[in-house]
Coordinates of C-alpha atoms in Angstrom, one line a residue:
X1 CA 84.7 145.3 99.7
X2 CA 82.9 142.1 99.2
X3 CA 79.1 141.9 99.2
X4 CA 77.4 139.0 101.0
X5 CA 73.9 137.9 101.4
X6 CA 73.9 139.2 105.0
X7 CA 74.5 142.7 103.7
X8 CA 77.2 144.7 102.0
X9 CA 77.8 147.1 104.8
X10 CA 79.3 144.5 107.1
X11 CA 81.6 143.3 104.4
X12 CA 82.7 146.8 103.4
X13 CA 83.3 147.6 107.1
X14 CA 85.3 144.4 107.6
X15 CA 87.4 145.2 104.5
X16 CA 88.0 148.8 105.5
X17 CA 89.1 147.7 109.0
X18 CA 91.5 145.2 107.5
X19 CA 92.9 147.8 105.1
X20 CA 93.5 150.2 108.0
X21 CA 96.1 147.8 109.2
X22 CA 98.0 147.6 105.9
X23 CA 99.2 150.0 103.3
X24 CA 97.2 149.3 100.1
X25 CA 98.7 152.2 98.2
X26 CA 101.6 151.9 95.7
X27 CA 103.9 153.3 98.5
X28 CA 103.9 149.6 99.4
X29 CA 106.4 147.7 97.2
X30 CA 104.3 144.5 97.5
X31 CA 101.3 146.3 96.2
X32 CA 103.3 147.7 93.3
X33 CA 104.5 144.1 92.5
X34 CA 100.9 142.9 92.3
X35 CA 99.8 145.7 90.0
X36 CA 102.8 145.1 87.7
X37 CA 102.3 141.4 87.6
X38 CA 98.6 141.7 86.6
X39 CA 99.6 144.4 84.1
X40 CA 102.1 142.1 82.5
X41 CA 99.4 139.4 82.2
X42 CA 97.0 141.9 80.7
X43 CA 99.6 142.8 78.0
X44 CA 100.4 139.2 77.3
X45 CA 96.7 138.2 77.1
X46 CA 96.1 141.2 74.8
X47 CA 98.9 140.0 72.5
X48 CA 97.5 136.5 72.4
X49 CA 94.1 137.9 71.3
X50 CA 95.7 140.3 68.7
X51 CA 97.7 137.3 67.2
X52 CA 94.4 135.4 66.8
X53 CA 92.4 138.3 65.3
X54 CA 92.3 136.9 61.8
X55 CA 89.7 136.6 59.1
X56 CA 87.2 133.9 59.8
X57 CA 87.8 133.9 63.6
X58 CA 84.7 133.9 65.8
X59 CA 84.3 136.9 68.2
X60 CA 82.8 134.5 70.8
X61 CA 85.8 132.2 70.6
X62 CA 88.2 135.1 70.9
X63 CA 86.4 136.2 74.1
X64 CA 86.6 132.7 75.5
X65 CA 90.3 132.5 74.5
X66 CA 91.0 135.8 76.3
X67 CA 89.3 134.7 79.6
X68 CA 90.9 131.3 79.4
X69 CA 94.4 132.8 78.9
X70 CA 93.8 135.0 82.0
X71 CA 92.8 132.0 84.1
X72 CA 95.9 130.1 83.0
X73 CA 98.1 132.9 84.1
X74 CA 96.3 133.4 87.4
X75 CA 96.8 129.7 88.2
X76 CA 100.5 130.0 87.9
X77 CA 101.0 132.3 90.9
X78 CA 99.5 133.7 94.2
X79 CA 98.1 130.5 95.7
X80 CA 95.6 131.3 98.5
X81 CA 95.1 134.9 97.3
X82 CA 91.8 136.2 95.9
X83 CA 92.3 136.7 92.2
X84 CA 90.4 136.7 88.9
X85 CA 89.2 138.6 85.9
X86 CA 88.8 142.3 86.6
X87 CA 87.0 142.9 83.3
X88 CA 85.8 140.2 81.0
X89 CA 87.3 140.0 77.6
X90 CA 85.3 142.1 75.1
X91 CA 85.7 142.0 71.3
X92 CA 83.7 144.8 69.7
X93 CA 83.9 145.1 65.9
X94 CA 83.6 148.2 63.6
X95 CA 81.0 150.6 64.9
X96 CA 80.3 148.4 67.9
X97 CA 82.6 150.1 70.4
X98 CA 82.3 148.5 73.8
X99 CA 81.1 145.6 76.1
X100 CA 80.5 143.1 73.3
X101 CA 81.3 139.8 75.1
X102 CA 79.0 137.1 73.7
X103 CA 77.9 134.0 75.6
X104 CA 78.5 130.7 73.7
X105 CA 75.1 129.3 72.6
X106 CA 73.2 132.6 72.9
X107 CA 74.1 134.0 69.5
X108 CA 71.5 133.7 66.7
X109 CA 74.3 134.4 64.1
X110 CA 78.0 133.9 64.8
X111 CA 80.1 137.1 64.6
X112 CA 83.1 136.3 62.3
X113 CA 86.0 138.6 61.6
X114 CA 86.9 139.7 58.1
X115 CA 90.0 141.5 56.7
X116 CA 89.6 145.2 57.2
X117 CA 87.4 144.9 60.3
X118 CA 88.2 147.3 63.1
X119 CA 88.5 145.3 66.4
X120 CA 88.3 146.9 69.8
X121 CA 89.7 144.6 72.6
X122 CA 89.1 145.3 76.3
X123 CA 90.1 143.2 79.4
X124 CA 91.3 143.3 82.9
X125 CA 92.9 141.1 85.6
X126 CA 93.2 141.4 89.4
X127 CA 95.2 139.8 92.2
X128 CA 94.4 140.4 95.8
X129 CA 91.9 143.0 94.7
X130 CA 94.5 145.1 92.8
X131 CA 93.3 145.5 89.2
X132 CA 94.9 146.4 85.9
X133 CA 93.0 147.0 82.6
X134 CA 93.8 147.5 79.0
X135 CA 92.0 148.3 75.7
X136 CA 93.4 148.3 72.2
X137 CA 92.2 148.8 68.6
X138 CA 93.5 147.0 65.5
X139 CA 92.5 146.5 61.9
X140 CA 92.4 142.9 60.8
X141 CA 94.7 141.8 58.1
X142 CA 97.0 144.8 57.9
X143 CA 100.4 145.6 59.3
X144 CA 100.2 149.4 59.0
X145 CA 97.3 151.8 59.4
X146 CA 95.9 152.9 56.1
X147 CA 96.0 156.6 55.0
X148 CA 92.2 156.8 55.4
X149 CA 89.6 158.1 57.9
X150 CA 89.8 154.8 59.9
X151 CA 93.6 154.8 60.0
X152 CA 93.5 158.5 61.1
X153 CA 91.1 158.0 63.9
X154 CA 93.0 155.0 65.3
X155 CA 96.3 156.8 65.1
X156 CA 94.7 159.9 66.7
X157 CA 93.3 158.0 69.7
X158 CA 96.7 156.3 70.3
X159 CA 98.6 159.5 69.9
X160 CA 96.2 161.2 72.4
X161 CA 96.7 158.4 74.9
X162 CA 100.5 158.7 74.7
X163 CA 100.3 162.5 75.0
X164 CA 97.7 162.7 77.7
X165 CA 99.6 160.1 79.8
X166 CA 102.4 162.6 80.4
X167 CA 99.8 164.9 82.0
X168 CA 98.7 162.3 84.6
X169 CA 101.1 163.7 87.1
X170 CA 101.0 165.1 90.6
X171 CA 99.6 168.6 90.7
X172 CA 97.5 168.2 87.5
X173 CA 93.7 168.2 87.8
X174 CA 91.6 165.7 85.9
X175 CA 90.1 168.1 83.4
X176 CA 93.5 169.3 82.4
X177 CA 94.1 165.8 81.1
X178 CA 90.7 166.0 79.3
X179 CA 91.8 169.2 77.7
X180 CA 94.9 167.5 76.2
X181 CA 92.7 164.7 74.8
X182 CA 90.3 167.1 73.2
X183 CA 93.1 169.2 71.7
X184 CA 94.6 166.1 70.1
X185 CA 91.2 165.2 68.7
X186 CA 91.0 168.7 67.2
X187 CA 94.5 168.4 65.8
X188 CA 93.5 165.2 63.9
X189 CA 90.0 166.5 63.0
X190 CA 88.1 163.7 64.8
X191 CA 85.7 163.8 67.8
X192 CA 86.2 162.4 71.3
X193 CA 83.5 159.9 72.3
X194 CA 81.1 161.0 75.0
X195 CA 80.7 159.0 78.2
X196 CA 84.2 157.5 78.0
X197 CA 85.9 157.8 81.4
X198 CA 89.3 156.9 82.9
X199 CA 89.1 156.2 86.6
X200 CA 91.3 156.3 89.7
X201 CA 91.8 152.7 90.7
X202 CA 91.8 151.3 94.2
X203 CA 91.9 147.9 95.8
X204 CA 88.7 146.1 94.7
X205 CA 87.6 149.2 92.8
X206 CA 88.3 149.4 89.0
X207 CA 86.0 152.4 88.4
X208 CA 86.0 154.8 91.3
X209 CA 84.0 158.1 91.3
X210 CA 87.2 160.0 90.5
X211 CA 87.3 160.1 86.8
X212 CA 89.1 161.6 83.7
X213 CA 86.5 162.2 81.0
X214 CA 87.5 161.8 77.4
X215 CA 85.3 164.7 76.6
X216 CA 83.7 167.6 78.5
X217 CA 80.0 167.3 78.5
X218 CA 78.0 170.2 80.1
X219 CA 75.1 167.9 80.8
X220 CA 77.2 165.2 82.6
X221 CA 80.1 167.0 84.2
X222 CA 82.1 165.0 86.8
X223 CA 83.8 166.5 89.8
X224 CA 87.3 167.8 89.2
X225 CA 90.1 166.2 91.3
X226 CA 93.8 166.8 91.6
X227 CA 96.1 164.0 90.8
X228 CA 98.6 163.1 93.5
X229 CA 101.5 160.8 94.0
X230 CA 100.9 157.2 95.0
X231 CA 97.6 157.0 92.9
X232 CA 96.7 154.5 90.2
X233 CA 94.7 155.7 87.2
X234 CA 93.3 154.3 84.0
X235 CA 93.4 156.6 81.0
X236 CA 90.7 155.8 78.5
X237 CA 90.6 157.4 75.1
X238 CA 88.1 156.9 72.3
X239 CA 87.9 159.0 69.1
X240 CA 85.3 158.8 66.4
X241 CA 85.0 159.8 62.7
X242 CA 81.4 160.6 63.6
X243 CA 79.8 162.7 66.4
X244 CA 81.0 160.4 69.1
X245 CA 77.6 159.7 70.6
X246 CA 77.2 156.0 71.5
X247 CA 73.8 154.2 71.6
X248 CA 72.5 150.9 72.6
X249 CA 70.9 148.6 70.1
X250 CA 69.3 145.2 70.4
X251 CA 72.5 143.3 71.4
X252 CA 72.0 141.4 74.6
X253 CA 74.2 142.5 77.5
X254 CA 76.4 139.9 79.1
X255 CA 78.5 141.9 81.5
X256 CA 77.3 142.9 85.0
X257 CA 78.5 144.2 88.3
X258 CA 77.2 144.1 91.8
X259 CA 75.7 147.2 93.4
X260 CA 77.4 147.1 96.8
X261 CA 74.9 149.3 98.6
X262 CA 71.9 147.1 97.8
X263 CA 70.9 144.7 100.5
X264 CA 67.9 143.1 98.7
X265 CA 67.5 139.4 99.5
X266 CA 66.5 137.5 96.3
X267 CA 63.5 135.2 96.4
X268 CA 64.3 132.9 93.5
X269 CA 66.7 130.1 94.2
X270 CA 68.5 130.7 90.9
X271 CA 69.1 134.4 92.0
X272 CA 70.3 133.3 95.4
X273 CA 72.7 130.8 93.9
X274 CA 74.0 133.3 91.3
X275 CA 74.6 135.9 94.0
X276 CA 76.6 133.5 96.1
X277 CA 78.7 132.6 93.1
X278 CA 79.3 136.2 92.2
X279 CA 80.3 137.1 95.8
X280 CA 82.8 134.2 95.9
X281 CA 84.2 134.3 92.3
X282 CA 83.9 137.8 91.0
X283 CA 83.6 139.9 94.2
X284 CA 83.2 143.6 93.3
X285 CA 84.5 143.3 89.7
X286 CA 82.5 143.2 86.5
X287 CA 81.6 139.7 85.4
X288 CA 80.3 137.9 82.3
X289 CA 77.5 135.5 82.3
X290 CA 79.8 133.4 80.1
X291 CA 82.0 132.7 83.2
X292 CA 79.2 131.8 85.6
X293 CA 79.0 128.1 86.5
X294 CA 75.3 128.5 87.5
X295 CA 73.4 127.1 84.5
X296 CA 70.4 129.2 85.4
X297 CA 72.4 132.4 85.6
X298 CA 70.2 134.3 83.1
X299 CA 67.0 133.4 85.1
X300 CA 68.6 134.6 88.4
X301 CA 69.9 137.8 86.7
X302 CA 66.3 138.8 85.9
X303 CA 65.5 139.2 89.5
X304 CA 68.8 140.8 90.4
X305 CA 68.5 143.4 87.6
X306 CA 64.9 144.2 88.5
X307 CA 65.8 145.0 92.1
X308 CA 69.1 146.7 91.1
X309 CA 71.3 144.3 92.9
X310 CA 73.4 144.2 89.7
X311 CA 73.9 146.8 87.0
X312 CA 74.6 145.9 83.4
X313 CA 77.2 147.1 80.9
X314 CA 75.2 147.6 77.7
X315 CA 76.8 146.9 74.3
X316 CA 77.4 150.3 72.8
X317 CA 77.5 151.5 69.2
X318 CA 78.6 154.5 67.1
X319 CA 76.5 155.4 64.1
X320 CA 76.7 152.8 61.3
X321 CA 79.5 153.5 58.9
X322 CA 81.6 155.5 61.4
X323 CA 84.8 154.3 62.8
X324 CA 86.3 154.6 66.3
X325 CA 89.8 154.2 67.8
X326 CA 89.8 153.1 71.4
X327 CA 92.8 152.7 73.7
X328 CA 93.1 152.3 77.5
X329 CA 96.1 151.9 79.8
X330 CA 96.8 151.6 83.5
X331 CA 99.1 154.2 85.1
X332 CA 101.0 154.1 88.4
X333 CA 101.7 157.7 89.5
X334 CA 104.7 157.0 91.8
X335 CA 106.7 159.8 93.6
X336 CA 109.5 159.1 91.1
X337 CA 107.8 158.6 87.8
X338 CA 104.6 158.1 85.7
X339 CA 104.6 154.5 84.9
X340 CA 102.4 153.1 82.1
X341 CA 102.1 149.4 83.1
X342 CA 99.5 148.3 80.5
X343 CA 99.2 148.9 76.8
X344 CA 100.9 147.7 73.6
X345 CA 102.2 149.7 70.7
X346 CA 99.5 150.4 68.1
X347 CA 99.8 149.6 64.4
X348 CA 101.9 152.3 62.8
X349 CA 100.4 154.9 60.5
X350 CA 101.4 155.0 56.8
X351 CA 102.5 158.6 56.9
X352 CA 104.0 160.8 59.6
X353 CA 101.7 162.8 61.9
X354 CA 101.4 166.6 61.4
X355 CA 103.7 168.0 64.1
X356 CA 102.2 169.5 67.3
X357 CA 102.6 173.1 68.1
X358 CA 102.0 175.3 71.2
X359 CA 100.6 173.6 74.3
X360 CA 100.3 170.1 72.7
X361 CA 104.0 170.3 71.8
X362 CA 104.9 171.3 75.3
X363 CA 102.8 168.5 76.8
X364 CA 104.3 165.9 74.4
X365 CA 107.7 166.8 75.8
X366 CA 106.8 166.4 79.5
X367 CA 109.0 163.8 81.1
X368 CA 107.6 160.6 82.6
X369 CA 110.4 160.9 85.2
X370 CA 109.2 163.1 88.1
X371 CA 112.6 163.3 89.9
X372 CA 114.0 166.8 89.8
X373 CA 117.4 166.9 88.1
X374 CA 120.2 168.2 90.2

């Protein structure tokens, strides 16, 4: 599904014709192998970033480190295959929740971590168009989560993720998974964040229209779908100590994505050059200005944004003083089991959770193994 200067429709048609001749689902063992390899790289890169999240560290340097680690891993395998970053490394701190991925040289004031900061890490990798993504929250300078509102909300989000993952199974509809997430939030007395969506993943598509909302929103309901075997999903959970309503501020966006249906032909040379680079290097996946070789990328982006050739991922914030826990994993729903291929263990809470009862207790006991016992 690559977009080119001669029009996206031709590229999409060519890609679809090619895929008709091969099985791009996880019924294909080679496809499963690619998902699992990029998932392993996601987890390893996440661990590298976590190990470097220390007081005094620069957010920009951590983002660069994450992307550089990904590129090193990509260079080790799959020669001659399209591969790259499926989502640029983002390091969002405290009430900044998502899409903070600074560009070196553009900051007026460096963002430096301090002990006690809540750090939200987000990244993704793809090989041959098959992507895996992961998000994780930590507190800098502590081994265990404190017995406090911030410790509670991080623990709640991680617990919800682990519980709801058991519901991502054949025969379940997407809003049933949402119901589990909301019930865990109620159990921990926190609020799900509005606008956070997990997505069904397909080749070259990291955020398809099939989605699992973190929270029901009457004004922005998405269509309900049944989860079936041989699908790949991301499960994305974010809880807040506040109202869970994210807003944009004055932070400059640095992550963008091509709009495949737009066939506008840029006029500026810088925009043409940037579009060629994006087509070749990033394809249909989100990209960061930081990783563009084109020195006039910002200038070219202005025209592409104006004519909706690309869309941006704005830096998002919860209310000042509130805290958020954010976790995301990639799940392979095979005929035999629910397999969580990305995600690391969260920092442990200081005290044990209040036990689940009723439906949550039943959900928490659902097996990941889908094979019927004889």
